[in-house]
């Protein structure tokens, strides 16, 4: 998977990123920086893309 590929993210994570990006743009942050910050925030809150496997050994 190349860097920047968002296919491993859930629909909820994508919606969160879009909402956060919109908020940054309303505050006057340019579009590219807003997108970067939004995905960084989603990664921090959710730990990245989808997690696979059962809940027993998941980190």
mmCIF file with all atom_site columns, N, CA, C and O in Angstrom:
data_model
loop_
_atom_site.group_PDB
_atom_site.id
_atom_site.type_symbol
_atom_site.label_atom_id
_atom_site.label_alt_id
_atom_site.label_comp_id
_atom_site.label_asym_id
_atom_site.label_entity_id
_atom_site.label_seq_id
_atom_site.pdbx_PDB_ins_code
_atom_site.Cartn_x
_atom_site.Cartn_y
_atom_site.Cartn_z
_atom_site.occupancy
_atom_site.B_iso_or_equiv
_atom_site.pdbx_formal_charge
_atom_site.auth_seq_id
_atom_site.auth_comp_id
_atom_site.auth_asym_id
_atom_site.auth_atom_id
_atom_site.pdbx_PDB_model_num
ATOM 1   N N  . UNK A 1 1  ? 0.843   -1.177  0.000  1.00 0.00 ? 1  UNK A N  1
ATOM 2   C CA . UNK A 1 1  ? 0.000   0.000   0.000  1.00 0.00 ? 1  UNK A CA 1
ATOM 3   C C  . UNK A 1 1  ? 0.891   1.244   0.000  1.00 0.00 ? 1  UNK A C  1
ATOM 4   O O  . UNK A 1 1  ? 1.704   1.421   0.887  1.00 0.00 ? 1  UNK A O  1
ATOM 5   N N  . UNK A 1 2  ? 0.745   2.125   -1.007 1.00 0.00 ? 2  UNK A N  1
ATOM 6   C CA . UNK A 1 2  ? 1.578   3.332   -1.056 1.00 0.00 ? 2  UNK A CA 1
ATOM 7   C C  . UNK A 1 2  ? 1.199   4.327   0.032  1.00 0.00 ? 2  UNK A C  1
ATOM 8   O O  . UNK A 1 2  ? 0.091   4.285   0.574  1.00 0.00 ? 2  UNK A O  1
ATOM 9   N N  . UNK A 1 3  ? 2.142   5.177   0.337  1.00 0.00 ? 3  UNK A N  1
ATOM 10  C CA . UNK A 1 3  ? 1.865   6.200   1.347  1.00 0.00 ? 3  UNK A CA 1
ATOM 11  C C  . UNK A 1 3  ? 0.715   7.083   0.882  1.00 0.00 ? 3  UNK A C  1
ATOM 12  O O  . UNK A 1 3  ? 0.618   7.430   -0.287 1.00 0.00 ? 3  UNK A O  1
ATOM 13  N N  . UNK A 1 4  ? -0.145  7.445   1.800  1.00 0.00 ? 4  UNK A N  1
ATOM 14  C CA . UNK A 1 4  ? -1.280  8.297   1.469  1.00 0.00 ? 4  UNK A CA 1
ATOM 15  C C  . UNK A 1 4  ? -2.514  7.537   1.040  1.00 0.00 ? 4  UNK A C  1
ATOM 16  O O  . UNK A 1 4  ? -3.562  8.133   0.820  1.00 0.00 ? 4  UNK A O  1
ATOM 17  N N  . UNK A 1 5  ? -2.423  6.222   0.896  1.00 0.00 ? 5  UNK A N  1
ATOM 18  C CA . UNK A 1 5  ? -3.561  5.403   0.496  1.00 0.00 ? 5  UNK A CA 1
ATOM 19  C C  . UNK A 1 5  ? -4.527  5.279   1.675  1.00 0.00 ? 5  UNK A C  1
ATOM 20  O O  . UNK A 1 5  ? -4.138  4.868   2.759  1.00 0.00 ? 5  UNK A O  1
ATOM 21  N N  . UNK A 1 6  ? -5.783  5.636   1.480  1.00 0.00 ? 6  UNK A N  1
ATOM 22  C CA . UNK A 1 6  ? -6.763  5.651   2.568  1.00 0.00 ? 6  UNK A CA 1
ATOM 23  C C  . UNK A 1 6  ? -7.727  4.471   2.507  1.00 0.00 ? 6  UNK A C  1
ATOM 24  O O  . UNK A 1 6  ? -8.746  4.469   3.180  1.00 0.00 ? 6  UNK A O  1
ATOM 25  N N  . UNK A 1 7  ? -7.409  3.433   1.732  1.00 0.00 ? 7  UNK A N  1
ATOM 26  C CA . UNK A 1 7  ? -8.340  2.315   1.579  1.00 0.00 ? 7  UNK A CA 1
ATOM 27  C C  . UNK A 1 7  ? -8.475  1.487   2.846  1.00 0.00 ? 7  UNK A C  1
ATOM 28  O O  . UNK A 1 7  ? -9.468  0.785   3.016  1.00 0.00 ? 7  UNK A O  1
ATOM 29  N N  . UNK A 1 8  ? -7.504  1.529   3.748  1.00 0.00 ? 8  UNK A N  1
ATOM 30  C CA . UNK A 1 8  ? -7.565  0.724   4.968  1.00 0.00 ? 8  UNK A CA 1
ATOM 31  C C  . UNK A 1 8  ? -8.415  1.365   6.060  1.00 0.00 ? 8  UNK A C  1
ATOM 32  O O  . UNK A 1 8  ? -8.604  0.770   7.114  1.00 0.00 ? 8  UNK A O  1
ATOM 33  N N  . UNK A 1 9  ? -8.945  2.543   5.815  1.00 0.00 ? 9  UNK A N  1
ATOM 34  C CA . UNK A 1 9  ? -9.724  3.250   6.829  1.00 0.00 ? 9  UNK A CA 1
ATOM 35  C C  . UNK A 1 9  ? -11.202 2.913   6.701  1.00 0.00 ? 9  UNK A C  1
ATOM 36  O O  . UNK A 1 9  ? -11.713 2.679   5.609  1.00 0.00 ? 9  UNK A O  1
ATOM 37  N N  . UNK A 1 10 ? -11.899 2.934   7.829  1.00 0.00 ? 10 UNK A N  1
ATOM 38  C CA . UNK A 1 10 ? -13.344 2.670   7.825  1.00 0.00 ? 10 UNK A CA 1
ATOM 39  C C  . UNK A 1 10 ? -14.084 3.912   7.335  1.00 0.00 ? 10 UNK A C  1
ATOM 40  O O  . UNK A 1 10 ? -13.519 5.012   7.289  1.00 0.00 ? 10 UNK A O  1
ATOM 41  N N  . UNK A 1 11 ? -15.344 3.716   7.022  1.00 0.00 ? 11 UNK A N  1
ATOM 42  C CA . UNK A 1 11 ? -16.175 4.843   6.604  1.00 0.00 ? 11 UNK A CA 1
ATOM 43  C C  . UNK A 1 11 ? -16.272 5.897   7.695  1.00 0.00 ? 11 UNK A C  1
ATOM 44  O O  . UNK A 1 11 ? -16.252 7.099   7.420  1.00 0.00 ? 11 UNK A O  1
ATOM 45  N N  . UNK A 1 12 ? -16.353 5.443   8.930  1.00 0.00 ? 12 UNK A N  1
ATOM 46  C CA . UNK A 1 12 ? -16.441 6.375   10.055 1.00 0.00 ? 12 UNK A CA 1
ATOM 47  C C  . UNK A 1 12 ? -15.178 7.226   10.147 1.00 0.00 ? 12 UNK A C  1
ATOM 48  O O  . UNK A 1 12 ? -15.257 8.437   10.369 1.00 0.00 ? 12 UNK A O  1
ATOM 49  N N  . UNK A 1 13 ? -14.013 6.598   9.987  1.00 0.00 ? 13 UNK A N  1
ATOM 50  C CA . UNK A 1 13 ? -12.760 7.339   10.058 1.00 0.00 ? 13 UNK A CA 1
ATOM 51  C C  . UNK A 1 13 ? -12.681 8.365   8.922  1.00 0.00 ? 13 UNK A C  1
ATOM 52  O O  . UNK A 1 13 ? -12.211 9.485   9.124  1.00 0.00 ? 13 UNK A O  1
ATOM 53  N N  . UNK A 1 14 ? -13.139 7.985   7.734  1.00 0.00 ? 14 UNK A N  1
ATOM 54  C CA . UNK A 1 14 ? -13.118 8.911   6.593  1.00 0.00 ? 14 UNK A CA 1
ATOM 55  C C  . UNK A 1 14 ? -14.054 10.096  6.847  1.00 0.00 ? 14 UNK A C  1
ATOM 56  O O  . UNK A 1 14 ? -13.717 11.237  6.525  1.00 0.00 ? 14 UNK A O  1
ATOM 57  N N  . UNK A 1 15 ? -15.234 9.831   7.427  1.00 0.00 ? 15 UNK A N  1
ATOM 58  C CA . UNK A 1 15 ? -16.169 10.922  7.739  1.00 0.00 ? 15 UNK A CA 1
ATOM 59  C C  . UNK A 1 15 ? -15.592 11.849  8.798  1.00 0.00 ? 15 UNK A C  1
ATOM 60  O O  . UNK A 1 15 ? -15.719 13.069  8.703  1.00 0.00 ? 15 UNK A O  1
ATOM 61  N N  . UNK A 1 16 ? -14.925 11.258  9.817  1.00 0.00 ? 16 UNK A N  1
ATOM 62  C CA . UNK A 1 16 ? -14.293 12.074  10.858 1.00 0.00 ? 16 UNK A CA 1
ATOM 63  C C  . UNK A 1 16 ? -13.247 12.994  10.246 1.00 0.00 ? 16 UNK A C  1
ATOM 64  O O  . UNK A 1 16 ? -13.192 14.179  10.564 1.00 0.00 ? 16 UNK A O  1
ATOM 65  N N  . UNK A 1 17 ? -12.408 12.442  9.372  1.00 0.00 ? 17 UNK A N  1
ATOM 66  C CA . UNK A 1 17 ? -11.345 13.230  8.745  1.00 0.00 ? 17 UNK A CA 1
ATOM 67  C C  . UNK A 1 17 ? -11.935 14.371  7.913  1.00 0.00 ? 17 UNK A C  1
ATOM 68  O O  . UNK A 1 17 ? -11.437 15.501  7.959  1.00 0.00 ? 17 UNK A O  1
ATOM 69  N N  . UNK A 1 18 ? -13.006 14.093  7.186  1.00 0.00 ? 18 UNK A N  1
ATOM 70  C CA . UNK A 1 18 ? -13.640 15.123  6.368  1.00 0.00 ? 18 UNK A CA 1
ATOM 71  C C  . UNK A 1 18 ? -14.183 16.247  7.240  1.00 0.00 ? 18 UNK A C  1
ATOM 72  O O  . UNK A 1 18 ? -14.035 17.437  6.920  1.00 0.00 ? 18 UNK A O  1
ATOM 73  N N  . UNK A 1 19 ? -14.801 15.880  8.347  1.00 0.00 ? 19 UNK A N  1
ATOM 74  C CA . UNK A 1 19 ? -15.371 16.875  9.251  1.00 0.00 ? 19 UNK A CA 1
ATOM 75  C C  . UNK A 1 19 ? -14.265 17.724  9.894  1.00 0.00 ? 19 UNK A C  1
ATOM 76  O O  . UNK A 1 19 ? -14.371 18.950  9.969  1.00 0.00 ? 19 UNK A O  1
ATOM 77  N N  . UNK A 1 20 ? -13.205 17.069  10.322 1.00 0.00 ? 20 UNK A N  1
ATOM 78  C CA . UNK A 1 20 ? -12.084 17.786  10.946 1.00 0.00 ? 20 UNK A CA 1
ATOM 79  C C  . UNK A 1 20 ? -11.421 18.707  9.925  1.00 0.00 ? 20 UNK A C  1
ATOM 80  O O  . UNK A 1 20 ? -11.086 19.860  10.231 1.00 0.00 ? 20 UNK A O  1
ATOM 81  N N  . UNK A 1 21 ? -11.240 18.205  8.709  1.00 0.00 ? 21 UNK A N  1
ATOM 82  C CA . UNK A 1 21 ? -10.640 19.014  7.640  1.00 0.00 ? 21 UNK A CA 1
ATOM 83  C C  . UNK A 1 21 ? -11.467 20.270  7.379  1.00 0.00 ? 21 UNK A C  1
ATOM 84  O O  . UNK A 1 21 ? -10.933 21.372  7.249  1.00 0.00 ? 21 UNK A O  1
ATOM 85  N N  . UNK A 1 22 ? -12.780 20.104  7.339  1.00 0.00 ? 22 UNK A N  1
ATOM 86  C CA . UNK A 1 22 ? -13.680 21.235  7.122  1.00 0.00 ? 22 UNK A CA 1
ATOM 87  C C  . UNK A 1 22 ? -13.523 22.277  8.234  1.00 0.00 ? 22 UNK A C  1
ATOM 88  O O  . UNK A 1 22 ? -13.494 23.486  7.971  1.00 0.00 ? 22 UNK A O  1
ATOM 89  N N  . UNK A 1 23 ? -13.395 21.810  9.464  1.00 0.00 ? 23 UNK A N  1
ATOM 90  C CA . UNK A 1 23 ? -13.223 22.717  10.597 1.00 0.00 ? 23 UNK A CA 1
ATOM 91  C C  . UNK A 1 23 ? -11.931 23.524  10.476 1.00 0.00 ? 23 UNK A C  1
ATOM 92  O O  . UNK A 1 23 ? -11.909 24.724  10.735 1.00 0.00 ? 23 UNK A O  1
ATOM 93  N N  . UNK A 1 24 ? -10.850 22.846  10.095 1.00 0.00 ? 24 UNK A N  1
ATOM 94  C CA . UNK A 1 24 ? -9.575  23.546  9.918  1.00 0.00 ? 24 UNK A CA 1
ATOM 95  C C  . UNK A 1 24 ? -9.672  24.591  8.809  1.00 0.00 ? 24 UNK A C  1
ATOM 96  O O  . UNK A 1 24 ? -9.161  25.706  8.941  1.00 0.00 ? 24 UNK A O  1
ATOM 97  N N  . UNK A 1 25 ? -10.334 24.256  7.712  1.00 0.00 ? 25 UNK A N  1
ATOM 98  C CA . UNK A 1 25 ? -10.471 25.199  6.599  1.00 0.00 ? 25 UNK A CA 1
ATOM 99  C C  . UNK A 1 25 ? -11.282 26.425  7.016  1.00 0.00 ? 25 UNK A C  1
ATOM 100 O O  . UNK A 1 25 ? -10.990 27.539  6.596  1.00 0.00 ? 25 UNK A O  1
ATOM 101 N N  . UNK A 1 26 ? -12.293 26.228  7.869  1.00 0.00 ? 26 UNK A N  1
ATOM 102 C CA . UNK A 1 26 ? -13.083 27.356  8.355  1.00 0.00 ? 26 UNK A CA 1
ATOM 103 C C  . UNK A 1 26 ? -12.249 28.288  9.219  1.00 0.00 ? 26 UNK A C  1
ATOM 104 O O  . UNK A 1 26 ? -12.546 29.468  9.332  1.00 0.00 ? 26 UNK A O  1
ATOM 105 N N  . UNK A 1 27 ? -11.199 27.739  9.849  1.00 0.00 ? 27 UNK A N  1
ATOM 106 C CA . UNK A 1 27 ? -10.311 28.552  10.679 1.00 0.00 ? 27 UNK A CA 1
ATOM 107 C C  . UNK A 1 27 ? -9.220  29.252  9.868  1.00 0.00 ? 27 UNK A C  1
ATOM 108 O O  . UNK A 1 27 ? -8.380  29.946  10.427 1.00 0.00 ? 27 UNK A O  1
ATOM 109 N N  . UNK A 1 28 ? -9.213  29.025  8.550  1.00 0.00 ? 28 UNK A N  1
ATOM 110 C CA . UNK A 1 28 ? -8.264  29.724  7.697  1.00 0.00 ? 28 UNK A CA 1
ATOM 111 C C  . UNK A 1 28 ? -7.019  28.933  7.332  1.00 0.00 ? 28 UNK A C  1
ATOM 112 O O  . UNK A 1 28 ? -6.092  29.480  6.741  1.00 0.00 ? 28 UNK A O  1
ATOM 113 N N  . UNK A 1 29 ? -6.989  27.634  7.641  1.00 0.00 ? 29 UNK A N  1
ATOM 114 C CA . UNK A 1 29 ? -5.859  26.776  7.264  1.00 0.00 ? 29 UNK A CA 1
ATOM 115 C C  . UNK A 1 29 ? -6.061  26.369  5.802  1.00 0.00 ? 29 UNK A C  1
ATOM 116 O O  . UNK A 1 29 ? -7.178  26.033  5.398  1.00 0.00 ? 29 UNK A O  1
ATOM 117 N N  . UNK A 1 30 ? -4.975  26.367  4.999  1.00 0.00 ? 30 UNK A N  1
ATOM 118 C CA . UNK A 1 30 ? -5.146  25.997  3.589  1.00 0.00 ? 30 UNK A CA 1
ATOM 119 C C  . UNK A 1 30 ? -5.530  24.518  3.462  1.00 0.00 ? 30 UNK A C  1
ATOM 120 O O  . UNK A 1 30 ? -5.351  23.722  4.393  1.00 0.00 ? 30 UNK A O  1
ATOM 121 N N  . UNK A 1 31 ? -6.045  24.147  2.304  1.00 0.00 ? 31 UNK A N  1
ATOM 122 C CA . UNK A 1 31 ? -6.655  22.830  2.105  1.00 0.00 ? 31 UNK A CA 1
ATOM 123 C C  . UNK A 1 31 ? -5.674  21.675  2.341  1.00 0.00 ? 31 UNK A C  1
ATOM 124 O O  . UNK A 1 31 ? -6.019  20.689  2.995  1.00 0.00 ? 31 UNK A O  1
ATOM 125 N N  . UNK A 1 32 ? -4.458  21.760  1.805  1.00 0.00 ? 32 UNK A N  1
ATOM 126 C CA . UNK A 1 32 ? -3.492  20.674  1.965  1.00 0.00 ? 32 UNK A CA 1
ATOM 127 C C  . UNK A 1 32 ? -3.099  20.474  3.426  1.00 0.00 ? 32 UNK A C  1
ATOM 128 O O  . UNK A 1 32 ? -3.021  19.342  3.914  1.00 0.00 ? 32 UNK A O  1
ATOM 129 N N  . UNK A 1 33 ? -2.848  21.561  4.120  1.00 0.00 ? 33 UNK A N  1
ATOM 130 C CA . UNK A 1 33 ? -2.471  21.481  5.537  1.00 0.00 ? 33 UNK A CA 1
ATOM 131 C C  . UNK A 1 33 ? -3.648  20.971  6.370  1.00 0.00 ? 33 UNK A C  1
ATOM 132 O O  . UNK A 1 33 ? -3.470  20.182  7.291  1.00 0.00 ? 33 UNK A O  1
ATOM 133 N N  . UNK A 1 34 ? -4.852  21.410  6.038  1.00 0.00 ? 34 UNK A N  1
ATOM 134 C CA . UNK A 1 34 ? -6.046  20.955  6.757  1.00 0.00 ? 34 UNK A CA 1
ATOM 135 C C  . UNK A 1 34 ? -6.224  19.451  6.602  1.00 0.00 ? 34 UNK A C  1
ATOM 136 O O  . UNK A 1 34 ? -6.524  18.743  7.571  1.00 0.00 ? 34 UNK A O  1
ATOM 137 N N  . UNK A 1 35 ? -6.010  18.946  5.392  1.00 0.00 ? 35 UNK A N  1
ATOM 138 C CA . UNK A 1 35 ? -6.147  17.506  5.136  1.00 0.00 ? 35 UNK A CA 1
ATOM 139 C C  . UNK A 1 35 ? -5.096  16.730  5.925  1.00 0.00 ? 35 UNK A C  1
ATOM 140 O O  . UNK A 1 35 ? -5.397  15.704  6.540  1.00 0.00 ? 35 UNK A O  1
ATOM 141 N N  . UNK A 1 36 ? -3.853  17.219  5.936  1.00 0.00 ? 36 UNK A N  1
ATOM 142 C CA . UNK A 1 36 ? -2.774  16.555  6.657  1.00 0.00 ? 36 UNK A CA 1
ATOM 143 C C  . UNK A 1 36 ? -3.076  16.501  8.152  1.00 0.00 ? 36 UNK A C  1
ATOM 144 O O  . UNK A 1 36 ? -2.965  15.462  8.786  1.00 0.00 ? 36 UNK A O  1
ATOM 145 N N  . UNK A 1 37 ? -3.511  17.628  8.699  1.00 0.00 ? 37 UNK A N  1
ATOM 146 C CA . UNK A 1 37 ? -3.836  17.693  10.130 1.00 0.00 ? 37 UNK A CA 1
ATOM 147 C C  . UNK A 1 37 ? -5.033  16.814  10.473 1.00 0.00 ? 37 UNK A C  1
ATOM 148 O O  . UNK A 1 37 ? -5.072  16.184  11.531 1.00 0.00 ? 37 UNK A O  1
ATOM 149 N N  . UNK A 1 38 ? -6.028  16.775  9.598  1.00 0.00 ? 38 UNK A N  1
ATOM 150 C CA . UNK A 1 38 ? -7.222  15.974  9.856  1.00 0.00 ? 38 UNK A CA 1
ATOM 151 C C  . UNK A 1 38 ? -6.868  14.493  9.956  1.00 0.00 ? 38 UNK A C  1
ATOM 152 O O  . UNK A 1 38 ? -7.292  13.809  10.887 1.00 0.00 ? 38 UNK A O  1
ATOM 153 N N  . UNK A 1 39 ? -6.068  13.986  9.017  1.00 0.00 ? 39 UNK A N  1
ATOM 154 C CA . UNK A 1 39 ? -5.699  12.572  9.054  1.00 0.00 ? 39 UNK A CA 1
ATOM 155 C C  . UNK A 1 39 ? -4.778  12.273  10.226 1.00 0.00 ? 39 UNK A C  1
ATOM 156 O O  . UNK A 1 39 ? -4.860  11.198  10.831 1.00 0.00 ? 39 UNK A O  1
ATOM 157 N N  . UNK A 1 40 ? -3.919  13.205  10.584 1.00 0.00 ? 40 UNK A N  1
ATOM 158 C CA . UNK A 1 40 ? -3.065  13.014  11.759 1.00 0.00 ? 40 UNK A CA 1
ATOM 159 C C  . UNK A 1 40 ? -3.920  12.900  13.012 1.00 0.00 ? 40 UNK A C  1
ATOM 160 O O  . UNK A 1 40 ? -3.646  12.078  13.895 1.00 0.00 ? 40 UNK A O  1
ATOM 161 N N  . UNK A 1 41 ? -4.972  13.699  13.093 1.00 0.00 ? 41 UNK A N  1
ATOM 162 C CA . UNK A 1 41 ? -5.877  13.656  14.244 1.00 0.00 ? 41 UNK A CA 1
ATOM 163 C C  . UNK A 1 41 ? -6.624  12.329  14.296 1.00 0.00 ? 41 UNK A C  1
ATOM 164 O O  . UNK A 1 41 ? -6.734  11.711  15.361 1.00 0.00 ? 41 UNK A O  1
ATOM 165 N N  . UNK A 1 42 ? -7.138  11.871  13.155 1.00 0.00 ? 42 UNK A N  1
ATOM 166 C CA . UNK A 1 42 ? -7.851  10.592  13.101 1.00 0.00 ? 42 UNK A CA 1
ATOM 167 C C  . UNK A 1 42 ? -6.910  9.457   13.509 1.00 0.00 ? 42 UNK A C  1
ATOM 168 O O  . UNK A 1 42 ? -7.281  8.579   14.292 1.00 0.00 ? 42 UNK A O  1
ATOM 169 N N  . UNK A 1 43 ? -5.680  9.478   13.001 1.00 0.00 ? 43 UNK A N  1
ATOM 170 C CA . UNK A 1 43 ? -4.717  8.432   13.354 1.00 0.00 ? 43 UNK A CA 1
ATOM 171 C C  . UNK A 1 43 ? -4.414  8.433   14.846 1.00 0.00 ? 43 UNK A C  1
ATOM 172 O O  . UNK A 1 43 ? -4.288  7.379   15.464 1.00 0.00 ? 43 UNK A O  1
ATOM 173 N N  . UNK A 1 44 ? -4.304  9.622   15.423 1.00 0.00 ? 44 UNK A N  1
ATOM 174 C CA . UNK A 1 44 ? -4.009  9.717   16.849 1.00 0.00 ? 44 UNK A CA 1
ATOM 175 C C  . UNK A 1 44 ? -5.159  9.164   17.686 1.00 0.00 ? 44 UNK A C  1
ATOM 176 O O  . UNK A 1 44 ? -4.949  8.445   18.657 1.00 0.00 ? 44 UNK A O  1
ATOM 177 N N  . UNK A 1 45 ? -6.386  9.497   17.301 1.00 0.00 ? 45 UNK A N  1
ATOM 178 C CA . UNK A 1 45 ? -7.551  9.091   18.076 1.00 0.00 ? 45 UNK A CA 1
ATOM 179 C C  . UNK A 1 45 ? -7.906  7.618   17.901 1.00 0.00 ? 45 UNK A C  1
ATOM 180 O O  . UNK A 1 45 ? -8.357  6.977   18.845 1.00 0.00 ? 45 UNK A O  1
ATOM 181 N N  . UNK A 1 46 ? -7.716  7.071   16.689 1.00 0.00 ? 46 UNK A N  1
ATOM 182 C CA . UNK A 1 46 ? -8.184  5.712   16.414 1.00 0.00 ? 46 UNK A CA 1
ATOM 183 C C  . UNK A 1 46 ? -7.054  4.712   16.221 1.00 0.00 ? 46 UNK A C  1
ATOM 184 O O  . UNK A 1 46 ? -7.316  3.519   16.097 1.00 0.00 ? 46 UNK A O  1
ATOM 185 N N  . UNK A 1 47 ? -5.832  5.178   16.149 1.00 0.00 ? 47 UNK A N  1
ATOM 186 C CA . UNK A 1 47 ? -4.709  4.264   15.971 1.00 0.00 ? 47 UNK A CA 1
ATOM 187 C C  . UNK A 1 47 ? -4.479  3.853   14.536 1.00 0.00 ? 47 UNK A C  1
ATOM 188 O O  . UNK A 1 47 ? -3.835  2.839   14.285 1.00 0.00 ? 47 UNK A O  1
ATOM 189 N N  . UNK A 1 48 ? -4.979  4.590   13.564 1.00 0.00 ? 48 UNK A N  1
ATOM 190 C CA . UNK A 1 48 ? -4.724  4.285   12.159 1.00 0.00 ? 48 UNK A CA 1
ATOM 191 C C  . UNK A 1 48 ? -5.888  3.604   11.483 1.00 0.00 ? 48 UNK A C  1
ATOM 192 O O  . UNK A 1 48 ? -7.033  3.766   11.881 1.00 0.00 ? 48 UNK A O  1
ATOM 193 N N  . UNK A 1 49 ? -5.572  2.820   10.444 1.00 0.00 ? 49 UNK A N  1
ATOM 194 C CA . UNK A 1 49 ? -6.586  2.154   9.642  1.00 0.00 ? 49 UNK A CA 1
ATOM 195 C C  . UNK A 1 49 ? -7.284  1.034   10.378 1.00 0.00 ? 49 UNK A C  1
ATOM 196 O O  . UNK A 1 49 ? -7.122  0.849   11.584 1.00 0.00 ? 49 UNK A O  1
ATOM 197 N N  . UNK A 1 50 ? -8.072  0.255   9.644  1.00 0.00 ? 50 UNK A N  1
ATOM 198 C CA . UNK A 1 50 ? -8.838  -0.841  10.234 1.00 0.00 ? 50 UNK A CA 1
ATOM 199 C C  . UNK A 1 50 ? -7.913  -1.823  10.932 1.00 0.00 ? 50 UNK A C  1
ATOM 200 O O  . UNK A 1 50 ? -6.819  -2.115  10.476 1.00 0.00 ? 50 UNK A O  1
ATOM 201 N N  . UNK A 1 51 ? -8.393  -2.378  12.012 1.00 0.00 ? 51 UNK A N  1
ATOM 202 C CA . UNK A 1 51 ? -7.674  -3.429  12.710 1.00 0.00 ? 51 UNK A CA 1
ATOM 203 C C  . UNK A 1 51 ? -8.295  -4.758  12.309 1.00 0.00 ? 51 UNK A C  1
ATOM 204 O O  . UNK A 1 51 ? -9.509  -4.886  12.214 1.00 0.00 ? 51 UNK A O  1
ATOM 205 N N  . UNK A 1 52 ? -7.456  -5.741  12.093 1.00 0.00 ? 52 UNK A N  1
ATOM 206 C CA . UNK A 1 52 ? -7.946  -7.047  11.663 1.00 0.00 ? 52 UNK A CA 1
ATOM 207 C C  . UNK A 1 52 ? -7.795  -8.066  12.783 1.00 0.00 ? 52 UNK A C  1
ATOM 208 O O  . UNK A 1 52 ? -6.936  -7.953  13.630 1.00 0.00 ? 52 UNK A O  1
ATOM 209 N N  . UNK A 1 53 ? -8.645  -9.081  12.760 1.00 0.00 ? 53 UNK A N  1
ATOM 210 C CA . UNK A 1 53 ? -8.556  -10.168 13.721 1.00 0.00 ? 53 UNK A CA 1
ATOM 211 C C  . UNK A 1 53 ? -9.527  -10.009 14.882 1.00 0.00 ? 53 UNK A C  1
ATOM 212 O O  . UNK A 1 53 ? -10.255 -9.032  14.973 1.00 0.00 ? 53 UNK A O  1
ATOM 213 N N  . UNK A 1 54 ? -9.494  -10.986 15.753 1.00 0.00 ? 54 UNK A N  1
ATOM 214 C CA . UNK A 1 54 ? -10.401 -10.954 16.905 1.00 0.00 ? 54 UNK A CA 1
ATOM 215 C C  . UNK A 1 54 ? -9.883  -9.973  17.942 1.00 0.00 ? 54 UNK A C  1
ATOM 216 O O  . UNK A 1 54 ? -8.756  -9.522  17.886 1.00 0.00 ? 54 UNK A O  1
ATOM 217 N N  . UNK A 1 55 ? -10.690 -9.710  18.920 1.00 0.00 ? 55 UNK A N  1
ATOM 218 C CA . UNK A 1 55 ? -10.316 -8.756  19.958 1.00 0.00 ? 55 UNK A CA 1
ATOM 219 C C  . UNK A 1 55 ? -9.347  -9.310  20.972 1.00 0.00 ? 55 UNK A C  1
ATOM 220 O O  . UNK A 1 55 ? -8.785  -8.572  21.777 1.00 0.00 ? 55 UNK A O  1
ATOM 221 N N  . UNK A 1 56 ? -9.115  -10.625 20.966 1.00 0.00 ? 56 UNK A N  1
ATOM 222 C CA . UNK A 1 56 ? -8.316  -11.243 22.018 1.00 0.00 ? 56 UNK A CA 1
ATOM 223 C C  . UNK A 1 56 ? -6.864  -10.765 22.031 1.00 0.00 ? 56 UNK A C  1
ATOM 224 O O  . UNK A 1 56 ? -6.346  -10.398 23.071 1.00 0.00 ? 56 UNK A O  1
ATOM 225 N N  . UNK A 1 57 ? -6.203  -10.772 20.907 1.00 0.00 ? 57 UNK A N  1
ATOM 226 C CA . UNK A 1 57 ? -4.776  -10.418 20.843 1.00 0.00 ? 57 UNK A CA 1
ATOM 227 C C  . UNK A 1 57 ? -4.517  -9.094  20.153 1.00 0.00 ? 57 UNK A C  1
ATOM 228 O O  . UNK A 1 57 ? -3.380  -8.793  19.809 1.00 0.00 ? 57 UNK A O  1
ATOM 229 N N  . UNK A 1 58 ? -5.540  -8.342  19.941 1.00 0.00 ? 58 UNK A N  1
ATOM 230 C CA . UNK A 1 58 ? -5.391  -7.064  19.254 1.00 0.00 ? 58 UNK A CA 1
ATOM 231 C C  . UNK A 1 58 ? -4.784  -6.021  20.156 1.00 0.00 ? 58 UNK A C  1
ATOM 232 O O  . UNK A 1 58 ? -5.054  -5.988  21.341 1.00 0.00 ? 58 UNK A O  1
ATOM 233 N N  . UNK A 1 59 ? -3.969  -5.159  19.588 1.00 0.00 ? 59 UNK A N  1
ATOM 234 C CA . UNK A 1 59 ? -3.391  -4.076  20.381 1.00 0.00 ? 59 UNK A CA 1
ATOM 235 C C  . UNK A 1 59 ? -3.957  -2.751  19.959 1.00 0.00 ? 59 UNK A C  1
ATOM 236 O O  . UNK A 1 59 ? -4.381  -2.520  18.906 1.00 0.00 ? 59 UNK A O  1
#
